[in-house]
Amino acid sequence: MSNQGYDEELRDERAYVAALYERLDRERARAQARFRGALGEPGLTLVERDADVRVRARETTRLNIADNGLCFGRLDALSGETSYIGRLGLFDEENAYEPLLLDWRAPAARPFYVATAASPENMRRRRQLHTVGRRVVDFTDEVLGRPGDTERGDAALLAAVNAPRGAGMRDIVATIQAEQDEIIRLGHQGVVVVEGGPGTGKTAVALHRVAYLLYTRRERMSRSGVLVVGPSPLFLDHIGRVLPSLGESDVVFTTTGGLFPGLRATAEDSPEVAKLKGSLKVLDVLAAAVADRQQVPEEPVPVELADVTVELDADLAAEARLEARRSGRLHNEARAVFREHVFALLAERAVVKIGEGWLTEADEGAWANLRVDVLDELAEHEELGATLDALWPELTPETLLAPLYMSPRRLAAAGTDPALFRADGAAWTVSDVPLLDELAELLGRDDTAERAAARRRAAEDAEYAEGVMDLIQLDREEQDEDLGLVATDLLYAEDLAGRFAERDPRDLAERAAEDRGWTYGHVVVDEAQELSEMDWRVLMRRCPSRSFTIVGDLAQRRSAAGATAWGPVLAPYVADRWVYRQLTVNYRTPAEIMAVAGALLTTFAPDVRPPESVRACGVRPWSRRVTDDDLPAAVEEFARDEAGREGTSVVIGPPGVLGTIPPSAAKGLEFDAVLVVEPERILAEGPRGAAELYVALTRATQRLGVLHRDPLPVALSGLAEGGVLARAAHRRFL
């Protein structure tokens, strides 16, 4: 294309995209007006109005996010038809069926991501539009179907992977690759496992798959939301802007340590303890621990009544306990059964004593009345009530698990390893969260008092509403104007009472995050190889439909309780009804760095093939040996030099080394420059030290350096090291 032809087409593209923004602005203004109208729309119930407001707010948010990169591509079909691809769909105002801009998730947009020279998908040309703000500054063309061209030459992709990293992950709607697109649009409605090495875009694929599912299954999934589980708070901060940038907000982000509402655990157990807590064998321990709290008295307990004293002994309590356990109710729900049987058995003893000598078998009415009186007295007996509370206490997961950890006797009674003992039982760790969640299932709730209170409130509300209705003497027009009521609203007093009830103002994500019983429409699990068997039980409870996108890399597993294969993890829940996909291309890590990391990979996972990098950066990774005294200054030098460069940097080292973050905290993150400190100590710490170091080495997108005090591990011999050479390499790195 000549310069003149290029300039003319650039002007045309600028004009078209400018028109799209004008269309967006008009639609956004109308959406904002509809939102304001929904807030005060008459004739709707509060529930209807609330639903309408939420819909309008979501619509406004969807339009607001499109300002940046509204349109990024164009497809020219062999038929002569032209389609523009962008963040959302826009249609002609006069003809709503005529698309001006295709949503990237629409089926018609798929060729933009999958067409190749060998398989052009009936397309003649693919054009990438490069924009700054609302202005098209450049474009690149790829002619499809030309003989001899078998690969997609993607300048936009290389520009994206070479660009300096910002504060968080960016969406990849403009640069989705064919193998990624196939997974994003996969029609399987159950469990999809996506495995890939460092830099293959697993996380980006999972998040874009969520956006795609919300687009194609909006009616079902928007009612229940999506749960995204990541390895660390840093990771969640890193990915947190992706889905909002795609217009999706009904998403809860959490770590496994945050899956139990009200708790945000970050501390980790030792590998030995984490493995014990993560195994399904702990289910028997928890059940035994619950049973251990259902006691019988060691010595008979006298119960003094007005006319007689009876004893609550071990045999009587054991009989009542057996009946409560046979009821099939959960622990807290069965408390009422236990108490009722204790009362019944004590009443039987008391009535016999009281009636002995003056009542005969013929005095059935007197016996019955006496029994009622005794039962009433037992029910109000404060000392007996306190005793029964001690024998069969109402428990929360926390009040059961903390004392269990603090008591060698209770641990022994539950049949578990003494290694679970700790002095501070409530010092919760990440591995405790699935146990607390499991206990919530085992314990249940004693909601007898709540149900009674709810019945009282309902009766009071109905009485109040009837009084309000008696006072309302307005005509139909006045009702509509002043109260937003229509005739059908006044048919039942209970409905009117509901109008004055307190409503929950939280959005879906807030409500879901605070409700342990909430079930999600879809769940994304990142770094899934780290999850224990008990973690999976929690997540499967959160999604009964078993709609999951699971991403991970078994070679990067660091947790002793984590997965070694996907089949055994999923079999208890979905048998073999899951699909597996693999990502093979590394878009993040340059070839120079991947060569070093790949050499390490062969030492601990020789059967795993590292992903192939799409690019080289031209900078060779370096290493330098330092003394204890030199180390702080070397780290400071790295930080100072990187502060003057565009992009991000990080120092990764063993836990406890000042100024570093551990490899576990860097999982899933990416930085322009990475300095790894004391790799020999990372290798030496824990059974998965090599996997930890592999994670650390593969976080860099441009530059990698290593500082070591002991001799460099053999697996890292590919690094340049030694005297002047190390410093020269360091200068090239900077």
XYZ file of C-alpha atoms in Angstrom:
734
model
C 0.000 0.000 0.000
C 1.379 3.408 -0.983
C 1.835 6.144 1.581
C -1.027 8.053 0.002
C -3.299 5.021 0.112
C -2.342 4.358 3.730
C -3.077 7.962 4.729
C -6.482 7.870 3.035
C -7.453 4.631 4.759
C -6.198 5.949 8.095
C -8.468 8.993 7.695
C -11.392 6.696 6.878
C -10.733 4.547 9.934
C -10.463 7.599 12.143
C -13.780 8.881 10.861
C -15.501 5.524 11.394
C -14.181 5.095 14.938
C -15.088 8.713 15.746
C -18.640 7.964 14.598
C -18.680 4.896 16.843
C -17.748 7.045 19.831
C -20.513 9.496 18.964
C -22.938 6.569 18.861
C -21.578 5.336 22.202
C -22.013 8.778 23.791
C -25.643 8.995 22.657
C -26.417 5.517 23.943
C -24.690 6.252 27.230
C -26.691 9.469 27.687
C -29.920 7.539 27.112
C -28.807 4.810 29.527
C -28.069 7.388 32.217
C -31.487 8.942 31.677
C -33.129 5.524 31.979
C -31.170 4.933 35.181
C -32.347 8.222 36.695
C -35.886 7.451 35.585
C -35.790 4.017 37.199
C -34.910 5.581 40.547
C -38.197 7.479 40.673
C -40.454 5.480 38.387
C -44.010 5.361 39.813
C -46.284 2.346 39.786
C -43.610 -0.203 40.700
C -43.143 -2.170 43.888
C -39.861 -1.613 45.713
C -38.634 -5.015 44.579
C -39.478 -4.260 40.943
C -37.893 -0.832 41.152
C -34.752 -2.262 42.746
C -34.416 -4.835 39.967
C -34.936 -2.165 37.300
C -32.346 0.115 38.878
C -29.794 -2.694 38.967
C -30.361 -3.472 35.283
C -29.986 0.199 34.329
C -26.876 0.609 36.486
C -25.283 -2.436 34.858
C -26.106 -1.055 31.417
C -24.512 2.297 32.266
C -21.391 0.596 33.637
C -21.086 -1.538 30.497
C -21.084 1.560 28.322
C -18.699 3.488 30.569
C -15.903 0.928 30.314
C -15.817 1.072 26.497
C -14.048 4.436 26.250
C -10.614 2.840 26.188
C -10.137 0.726 23.077
C -13.756 0.741 21.943
C -12.832 -0.585 18.495
C -9.605 -2.499 17.876
C -10.133 -4.557 14.744
C -11.727 -5.009 11.351
C -12.512 -8.032 9.200
C -12.914 -7.901 5.417
C -14.759 -10.942 4.096
C -14.332 -12.532 0.674
C -17.930 -11.512 0.050
C -16.970 -7.855 0.371
C -18.652 -7.378 3.748
C -16.734 -5.417 6.389
C -17.098 -5.920 10.151
C -15.550 -3.934 12.987
C -14.653 -5.689 16.251
C -14.646 -4.075 19.694
C -15.339 -4.292 23.409
C -19.107 -4.248 23.016
C -21.785 -4.300 20.356
C -23.224 -1.127 18.821
C -26.089 -1.085 16.357
C -27.456 1.383 13.839
C -30.043 3.642 15.459
C -32.411 3.355 12.518
C -31.880 -0.363 11.997
C -31.279 -2.188 15.270
C -30.385 -5.349 13.386
C -27.479 -3.696 11.543
C -24.288 -3.951 13.629
C -21.896 -1.033 13.534
C -19.524 -2.755 15.941
C -19.401 -6.451 16.846
C -18.874 -7.475 20.462
C -15.642 -9.495 20.582
C -17.606 -12.375 22.122
C -20.150 -12.579 19.296
C -19.880 -15.643 17.006
C -19.376 -13.378 13.982
C -16.229 -11.945 15.616
C -14.536 -15.310 16.036
C -12.614 -15.225 12.715
C -10.745 -12.179 13.973
C -9.005 -14.491 16.462
C -8.766 -17.793 14.621
C -8.401 -17.046 10.904
C -5.001 -17.965 9.455
C -3.442 -17.914 6.023
C -4.016 -21.656 5.783
C -7.574 -21.433 7.121
C -8.897 -17.918 6.389
C -12.489 -18.562 7.574
C -13.824 -16.875 4.397
C -11.946 -13.719 5.289
C -9.703 -11.712 2.962
C -8.021 -9.404 5.444
C -7.637 -8.803 9.161
C -6.823 -5.289 10.327
C -5.553 -4.304 13.768
C -6.446 -0.753 14.776
C -4.108 0.931 17.242
C -5.689 3.720 19.240
C -4.679 6.260 21.850
C -7.721 7.492 23.693
C -10.437 7.904 21.077
C -8.086 8.456 18.142
C -6.807 5.826 15.692
C -3.057 6.392 15.369
C -2.060 3.421 13.236
C -3.206 0.154 11.742
C -1.599 -3.067 10.523
C -3.028 -5.420 7.927
C -2.731 -9.135 7.453
C -3.857 -10.545 4.132
C -5.340 -13.996 4.666
C -5.219 -16.942 2.326
C -1.974 -16.063 0.566
C -0.051 -19.131 -0.623
C 2.946 -19.873 1.528
C 1.691 -17.967 4.596
C 0.861 -20.430 7.368
C 1.273 -18.351 10.512
C -0.485 -15.273 11.775
C 1.980 -12.402 11.830
C 0.640 -10.456 14.761
C 2.310 -7.118 15.284
C -0.296 -6.206 17.884
C 0.538 -9.295 19.931
C 4.278 -8.610 19.909
C 3.661 -4.980 20.799
C 1.509 -6.064 23.734
C 3.966 -8.617 25.133
C 6.911 -6.245 24.744
C 5.113 -3.272 26.326
C 6.112 -2.289 29.880
C 3.909 -3.794 32.576
C 1.573 -1.516 34.482
C -0.002 -1.815 37.917
C -2.212 -4.752 36.984
C -3.135 -7.282 34.351
C -4.682 -5.912 31.168
C -7.414 -7.542 29.145
C -6.317 -9.208 25.896
C -9.453 -8.738 23.794
C -7.403 -7.253 20.950
C -4.724 -9.963 20.946
C -6.453 -13.245 21.825
C -4.692 -16.065 19.989
C -6.333 -19.019 18.273
C -5.521 -21.637 20.938
C -6.751 -19.235 23.614
C -9.930 -18.368 21.721
C -10.828 -22.036 21.352
C -10.843 -22.384 25.137
C -12.609 -19.077 25.781
C -15.520 -20.087 23.520
C -15.605 -23.752 24.496
C -19.217 -24.880 24.671
C -18.695 -27.419 27.467
C -20.951 -26.411 30.382
C -19.192 -28.416 33.079
C -15.575 -28.497 34.235
C -12.868 -27.245 31.888
C -9.247 -27.763 32.968
C -6.713 -25.485 31.287
C -3.072 -26.357 31.881
C -0.108 -24.360 30.704
C 3.347 -23.338 31.744
C 4.461 -19.857 32.774
C 3.373 -17.009 30.522
C 0.870 -18.981 28.465
C -2.004 -16.704 29.433
C -3.942 -19.186 31.584
C -5.359 -16.500 33.838
C -6.273 -14.172 30.973
C -8.015 -17.040 29.186
C -10.000 -17.951 32.303
C -11.146 -14.359 32.899
C -12.104 -13.829 29.266
C -13.963 -17.137 29.353
C -15.990 -15.738 32.260
C -16.822 -12.655 30.206
C -17.791 -14.878 27.283
C -20.026 -17.103 29.438
C -21.717 -14.075 30.972
C -22.354 -12.831 27.431
C -23.804 -16.110 26.155
C -25.584 -17.252 29.342
C -26.466 -13.895 30.851
C -29.975 -14.827 31.963
C -28.823 -17.740 34.115
C -25.393 -16.633 35.319
C -26.164 -13.005 36.158
C -28.580 -14.108 38.888
C -25.921 -15.983 40.835
C -22.635 -14.351 39.864
C -19.148 -15.738 39.406
C -16.495 -16.709 41.959
C -12.802 -16.250 41.090
C -10.319 -17.937 43.432
C -6.653 -16.961 43.228
C -3.454 -17.803 45.126
C -2.857 -14.532 46.990
C -4.250 -11.047 47.677
C -1.460 -9.609 45.490
C -2.603 -11.787 42.630
C -6.225 -10.716 43.070
C -5.175 -7.063 43.018
C -3.212 -7.805 39.847
C -6.159 -9.321 37.954
C -8.928 -7.287 39.588
C -9.380 -4.787 36.761
C -9.725 -7.288 33.887
C -13.376 -8.277 34.269
C -14.570 -4.753 35.128
C -12.752 -3.561 32.000
C -14.857 -6.073 30.078
C -18.048 -4.763 31.667
C -18.562 -7.546 34.205
C -19.024 -6.638 37.876
C -21.057 -9.486 39.409
C -17.852 -11.269 40.397
C -16.416 -12.185 43.796
C -12.600 -12.365 44.020
C -11.055 -14.271 46.903
C -8.287 -16.627 47.960
C -8.922 -20.043 49.497
C -8.204 -18.298 52.805
C -11.259 -16.096 52.272
C -13.840 -18.747 51.410
C -15.301 -18.727 54.922
C -17.235 -15.457 55.446
C -15.838 -13.254 58.167
C -12.337 -14.737 57.928
C -9.359 -13.768 55.750
C -6.641 -16.267 56.582
C -3.171 -15.695 55.117
C -0.862 -17.620 57.470
C 0.299 -21.028 56.304
C 0.882 -24.245 58.202
C 4.002 -26.335 57.897
C 3.900 -28.738 54.918
C 3.274 -31.671 57.278
C 0.290 -30.027 58.967
C -1.099 -28.620 55.714
C -1.057 -32.115 54.238
C -2.905 -33.535 57.251
C -5.580 -30.847 57.109
C -5.909 -31.032 53.343
C -6.561 -34.772 53.158
C -10.093 -36.182 53.049
C -9.080 -38.327 56.011
C -9.659 -35.261 58.183
C -13.403 -35.705 57.608
C -13.394 -38.596 60.078
C -11.455 -36.443 62.534
C -14.029 -33.647 62.335
C -16.952 -36.019 62.741
C -15.264 -37.576 65.791
C -14.556 -34.122 67.220
C -18.230 -33.218 66.956
C -19.274 -36.484 68.591
C -16.770 -35.872 71.376
C -18.632 -32.687 72.315
C -21.840 -34.688 72.899
C -21.092 -35.723 76.487
C -22.704 -37.623 79.343
C -22.039 -36.606 82.983
C -19.181 -38.357 84.755
C -21.124 -38.211 88.039
C -24.917 -38.071 88.552
C -26.256 -34.505 88.567
C -29.082 -33.851 91.093
C -32.031 -31.903 89.717
C -34.077 -30.349 92.512
C -37.741 -29.771 91.713
C -40.484 -28.341 93.893
C -41.668 -31.717 95.166
C -38.815 -34.131 94.440
C -35.149 -34.455 93.458
C -34.151 -36.641 90.508
C -30.728 -37.459 89.083
C -29.389 -36.915 85.594
C -26.952 -39.815 85.341
C -24.777 -41.217 82.560
C -27.275 -43.904 81.525
C -30.159 -41.445 81.149
C -27.991 -38.942 79.214
C -26.612 -41.708 76.984
C -30.147 -42.832 76.099
C -31.130 -39.258 75.212
C -27.897 -38.816 73.219
C -28.610 -41.977 71.230
C -32.082 -40.748 70.319
C -30.696 -37.365 69.274
C -28.078 -38.978 67.044
C -30.691 -41.303 65.526
C -32.794 -38.291 64.566
C -30.448 -37.635 61.658
C -30.273 -33.948 62.468
C -27.078 -31.932 62.522
C -25.403 -31.314 65.873
C -26.952 -27.937 66.708
C -30.357 -28.950 65.378
C -30.251 -32.181 67.410
C -29.743 -30.268 70.667
C -33.506 -29.828 70.911
C -34.023 -33.586 70.512
C -31.455 -34.302 73.218
C -33.095 -31.855 75.629
C -36.601 -33.158 74.935
C -35.542 -36.737 75.666
C -33.703 -35.719 78.831
C -36.804 -33.840 80.005
C -39.032 -36.791 79.143
C -36.868 -39.313 80.988
C -36.415 -37.081 84.036
C -40.135 -36.312 84.098
C -40.906 -40.002 84.052
C -38.696 -40.548 87.087
C -40.060 -37.508 88.893
C -43.730 -38.366 88.262
C -43.241 -41.892 89.586
C -41.692 -40.536 92.761
C -44.302 -37.816 93.267
C -47.314 -39.985 92.552
C -46.125 -43.014 94.473
C -48.546 -43.863 97.283
C -51.412 -41.536 96.417
C -52.105 -42.014 92.684
C -53.327 -45.257 91.169
C -53.290 -46.554 87.604
C -56.891 -45.420 87.247
C -55.920 -41.778 87.812
C -54.840 -41.269 84.196
C -55.815 -37.604 84.114
C -53.925 -36.830 87.288
C -50.817 -38.610 85.992
C -51.020 -36.627 82.724
C -51.465 -33.293 84.499
C -48.611 -34.087 86.826
C -46.388 -34.924 83.869
C -47.203 -31.603 82.174
C -46.417 -29.678 85.349
C -43.088 -31.476 85.782
C -42.098 -30.916 82.144
C -42.847 -27.221 82.487
C -40.738 -27.051 85.632
C -37.860 -28.906 83.952
C -37.964 -26.612 80.922
C -37.603 -23.553 83.197
C -34.933 -25.106 85.415
C -31.897 -22.833 84.922
C -29.315 -25.144 86.497
C -30.518 -28.107 84.427
C -30.464 -25.947 81.296
C -26.852 -24.968 81.986
C -25.915 -28.625 82.522
C -27.508 -29.671 79.236
C -25.750 -26.817 77.444
C -22.453 -28.160 78.740
C -23.264 -31.749 77.790
C -24.505 -30.893 74.287
C -23.319 -27.335 73.596
C -24.403 -25.158 70.732
C -21.249 -24.867 68.639
C -19.876 -22.755 65.845
C -17.078 -24.022 63.622
C -14.688 -21.707 65.466
C -15.738 -22.767 68.970
C -15.236 -26.404 68.070
C -12.006 -26.237 66.062
C -9.991 -23.839 68.260
C -10.414 -25.900 71.478
C -9.680 -29.057 69.482
C -6.267 -27.730 68.413
C -5.474 -26.610 71.968
C -6.261 -29.925 73.662
C -4.084 -33.036 73.281
C -6.932 -35.007 74.907
C -9.481 -33.852 72.343
C -7.061 -34.462 69.475
C -6.513 -37.993 70.737
C -10.256 -38.545 71.155
C -10.767 -37.415 67.545
C -8.135 -39.902 66.396
C -5.791 -37.423 64.743
C -2.092 -36.655 64.682
C -0.688 -34.717 67.692
C 1.059 -32.467 65.140
C -2.204 -30.526 64.875
C -1.731 -29.178 68.400
C -1.115 -25.450 68.733
C -1.240 -23.165 71.757
C -3.405 -20.519 70.087
C -6.277 -22.455 68.619
C -7.793 -19.401 66.938
C -4.613 -18.459 65.021
C -6.318 -19.427 61.788
C -4.361 -20.562 58.756
C -5.321 -21.032 55.122
C -5.571 -24.778 55.711
C -8.136 -24.225 58.476
C -10.675 -22.585 56.176
C -12.002 -25.774 54.519
C -12.209 -27.404 57.951
C -14.284 -24.538 59.292
C -16.517 -24.750 56.243
C -16.921 -28.500 56.684
C -17.827 -28.013 60.331
C -20.514 -25.546 59.326
C -22.014 -28.419 57.319
C -21.697 -30.850 60.236
C -22.960 -28.541 62.958
C -25.878 -26.774 61.296
C -27.780 -24.102 63.166
C -30.284 -24.259 65.985
C -32.780 -21.793 64.525
C -35.722 -22.627 66.798
C -35.598 -19.216 68.469
C -35.130 -17.436 65.137
C -38.177 -19.128 63.613
C -40.303 -18.179 66.595
C -39.070 -14.580 66.411
C -39.787 -14.491 62.676
C -43.352 -15.664 63.284
C -43.813 -12.929 65.875
C -42.425 -10.279 63.530
C -44.668 -11.451 60.695
C -47.726 -11.200 62.918
C -46.695 -7.746 64.131
C -46.038 -6.571 60.555
C -49.429 -7.803 59.406
C -51.139 -6.030 62.318
C -49.216 -2.836 61.555
C -50.092 -3.016 57.861
C -53.774 -3.455 58.622
C -53.594 -0.300 60.737
C -51.873 1.570 57.924
C -54.534 0.451 55.451
C -57.258 1.724 57.753
C -55.573 5.138 57.793
C -55.094 5.408 54.035
C -58.024 7.342 52.668
C -56.533 8.543 49.395
C -58.036 8.140 45.978
C -56.298 6.105 43.257
C -54.481 9.094 41.750
C -53.186 10.257 45.132
C -52.008 6.746 45.968
C -50.060 6.487 42.732
C -48.491 9.912 43.190
C -47.738 9.916 46.905
C -47.006 6.315 47.796
C -46.310 4.599 44.503
C -49.179 2.171 45.249
C -51.762 0.719 42.897
C -54.912 -1.206 43.747
C -53.258 -4.588 43.412
C -50.644 -3.528 45.949
C -53.325 -3.212 48.639
C -54.899 -6.624 48.272
C -53.005 -8.166 51.140
C -51.791 -6.611 54.348
C -48.756 -8.876 54.371
C -47.626 -7.471 51.036
C -47.939 -3.933 52.349
C -45.953 -4.907 55.423
C -43.227 -6.199 53.151
C -43.031 -2.787 51.486
C -41.969 -1.192 54.757
C -39.472 -3.923 55.613
C -35.768 -3.183 55.518
C -34.213 -3.999 52.151
C -30.675 -5.193 51.441
C -28.863 -2.403 49.559
C -25.738 -4.437 48.769
C -24.950 -5.468 45.198
C -24.767 -9.099 44.148
C -21.027 -9.488 44.674
C -21.218 -8.057 48.206
C -24.141 -10.282 49.166
C -22.517 -13.379 47.708
C -19.164 -12.796 49.413
C -20.800 -12.595 52.848
C -23.157 -15.560 52.447
C -21.620 -18.993 53.034
C -24.662 -20.631 51.515
C -24.482 -18.661 48.268
C -24.164 -20.792 45.122
C -22.459 -19.371 42.039
C -23.216 -19.800 38.361
C -19.552 -20.351 37.540
C -16.275 -20.695 39.444
C -12.756 -19.919 38.219
C -9.869 -21.507 40.114
C -6.401 -20.158 39.347
C -3.182 -21.901 40.380
C -5.485 -24.851 40.989
C -2.618 -27.288 41.505
C -2.162 -25.787 44.989
C -5.625 -26.692 46.271
C -6.090 -29.567 48.693
C -8.797 -32.213 48.602
C -10.617 -30.309 51.331
C -10.404 -27.048 49.360
C -12.193 -28.741 46.471
C -15.035 -29.819 48.756
C -15.628 -26.178 49.684
C -15.640 -25.040 46.060
C -17.927 -27.812 44.858
C -20.452 -26.788 47.512
C -20.317 -23.257 46.136
C -21.265 -24.422 42.625
C -23.735 -27.332 42.538
C -24.015 -27.003 38.750
C -20.310 -27.933 38.517
C -19.573 -25.125 36.053
C -15.830 -24.524 36.512
C -12.848 -23.142 34.647
C -9.773 -24.580 36.346
C -6.334 -23.298 35.370
C -2.977 -24.402 36.659
C 0.383 -26.021 36.028
C 1.166 -29.214 37.889
C 4.886 -28.550 37.446
C 4.576 -25.386 39.556
C 2.902 -27.115 42.525
C 4.444 -26.066 45.824
C 1.831 -27.227 48.337
C 2.322 -30.618 49.955
C -1.475 -30.980 49.932
C -1.870 -29.940 46.285
C -2.757 -31.944 43.194
C -0.400 -34.274 41.364
C -3.006 -35.074 38.668
C -6.376 -33.588 37.709
C -8.389 -36.802 37.466
C -8.230 -37.804 41.150
C -9.135 -34.244 42.185
C -12.278 -34.127 40.050
C -13.430 -37.764 40.073
C -15.398 -37.577 43.370
C -17.544 -34.761 41.947
C -17.813 -35.169 38.178
C -16.298 -38.607 37.487
C -14.799 -38.362 33.996
C -17.202 -35.683 32.746
C -14.579 -32.956 32.350
C -12.472 -31.721 29.475
C -8.775 -30.904 29.330
C -7.061 -28.264 27.219
C -3.408 -27.257 27.139
C -1.745 -23.941 26.310
C 1.664 -24.393 24.729
C 2.899 -20.904 23.798
C 4.669 -18.611 26.259
C 3.680 -15.000 25.566
C 5.356 -13.515 28.650
C 8.804 -15.005 29.231
C 11.458 -14.271 26.589
C 13.486 -17.151 25.188
C 16.672 -16.107 27.023
C 14.990 -16.375 30.431
C 12.970 -19.472 29.534
C 16.185 -21.283 28.632
C 17.403 -20.854 32.226
C 14.031 -21.765 33.748
C 13.654 -24.735 31.390
C 16.980 -26.166 32.529
C 15.739 -26.037 36.114
C 12.425 -27.629 35.097
C 14.191 -30.735 33.781
C 15.678 -31.373 37.240
C 12.334 -31.819 39.008
C 9.806 -32.455 36.216
C 11.733 -34.127 33.391
C 8.547 -35.247 31.629
C 7.139 -31.724 31.376
C 7.894 -29.776 28.224
C 8.322 -26.044 28.864
C 6.145 -23.712 26.792
C 7.747 -22.202 23.701
C 8.450 -18.493 23.920
C 7.170 -16.352 21.044
C 10.001 -13.839 21.293
C 13.514 -13.052 22.418
C 14.363 -9.852 24.277
C 18.062 -9.640 23.444
C 19.133 -9.392 27.092
C 20.899 -12.345 28.662
C 20.015 -13.176 32.292
C 22.901 -12.605 34.685
C 24.047 -13.733 38.116
C 26.480 -12.367 40.671
C 27.910 -13.880 43.828
C 27.799 -11.574 46.836
C 28.751 -11.704 50.494
C 26.388 -11.139 53.403
C 27.672 -7.591 53.627
C 27.299 -6.941 49.882
C 23.754 -8.277 49.540
C 21.752 -5.278 50.877
C 23.695 -2.829 48.704
C 23.232 -5.002 45.605
C 19.471 -5.175 46.162
C 19.322 -1.414 46.697
C 21.297 -0.867 43.502
C 18.807 -2.945 41.529
C 15.844 -1.087 42.998
C 17.429 2.308 42.371
C 18.293 1.565 38.760
C 14.878 0.051 38.001
C 13.135 3.063 39.516
C 14.487 5.095 36.606
C 13.035 2.770 33.984
C 9.516 2.415 32.657
C 7.668 -0.655 33.893
C 7.601 -2.748 37.042
C 10.173 -4.675 39.045
C 10.350 -6.965 42.048
C 12.875 -8.704 44.286
C 12.019 -12.336 45.079
C 13.777 -14.329 47.770
C 13.345 -16.845 50.578
C 10.843 -15.943 53.300
C 12.328 -13.571 55.834
C 14.908 -11.936 53.577
C 14.529 -8.179 53.975
C 13.183 -6.339 50.946
C 11.955 -9.424 49.085
C 8.687 -11.220 48.548
C 8.581 -15.028 48.653
C 7.971 -16.963 45.432
C 4.555 -18.024 46.723
C 3.422 -14.374 46.793
C 4.624 -13.836 43.215
C 2.617 -16.697 41.712
C 0.568 -15.535 38.749
C 2.218 -12.099 38.657
C 4.486 -10.604 36.019
C 7.099 -7.845 36.091
C 9.411 -6.228 33.574
C 12.444 -6.914 35.743
C 13.003 -9.540 38.428
C 15.896 -9.955 40.825
C 16.050 -13.398 42.473
C 17.977 -13.446 45.738
C 19.634 -16.545 47.202
C 18.222 -19.219 44.863
C 20.208 -21.846 46.755
C 18.096 -21.187 49.869
C 14.860 -21.317 47.895
C 15.883 -24.729 46.581
C 16.733 -25.925 50.074
C 13.517 -24.802 51.777
C 10.677 -27.278 51.659
C 9.917 -30.299 49.488
C 8.907 -28.154 46.517
C 11.822 -25.718 46.546
C 12.635 -26.324 42.876
C 9.072 -25.462 41.847
C 9.295 -22.301 43.980
C 12.472 -21.233 42.198
C 10.900 -22.052 38.812
C 8.062 -19.686 39.664
C 10.503 -16.948 40.675
C 12.571 -17.217 37.488
C 9.551 -17.049 35.171
C 7.987 -13.813 36.453
C 10.163 -11.543 34.276
C 9.045 -10.257 30.879
C 12.308 -8.485 29.970
C 15.177 -8.701 32.459
C 16.322 -11.274 35.027
C 19.158 -11.120 37.517
C 20.258 -13.449 40.325
C 22.231 -12.696 43.475
C 23.644 -15.683 45.364
C 25.837 -16.083 48.446
C 26.584 -19.808 48.212
C 27.767 -21.419 44.971
C 25.239 -21.109 42.155
C 23.022 -24.220 41.852
C 24.044 -26.451 38.950
C 20.606 -26.049 37.372
C 21.321 -22.328 36.909
C 24.689 -22.739 35.223
C 23.300 -21.013 32.112
C 23.541 -17.665 33.877
C 26.527 -15.434 33.170
C 28.603 -15.114 36.334
C 32.045 -14.202 37.527
C 33.977 -11.032 38.271
C 33.970 -8.432 35.517
C 31.713 -10.534 33.296
C 28.970 -10.535 35.916
C 29.157 -6.765 36.326
C 29.177 -6.235 32.554
C 26.132 -8.448 32.211
C 24.528 -6.518 35.040
C 25.140 -3.244 33.197
C 23.552 -4.649 30.043
C 20.631 -5.761 32.179
C 20.212 -2.214 33.447
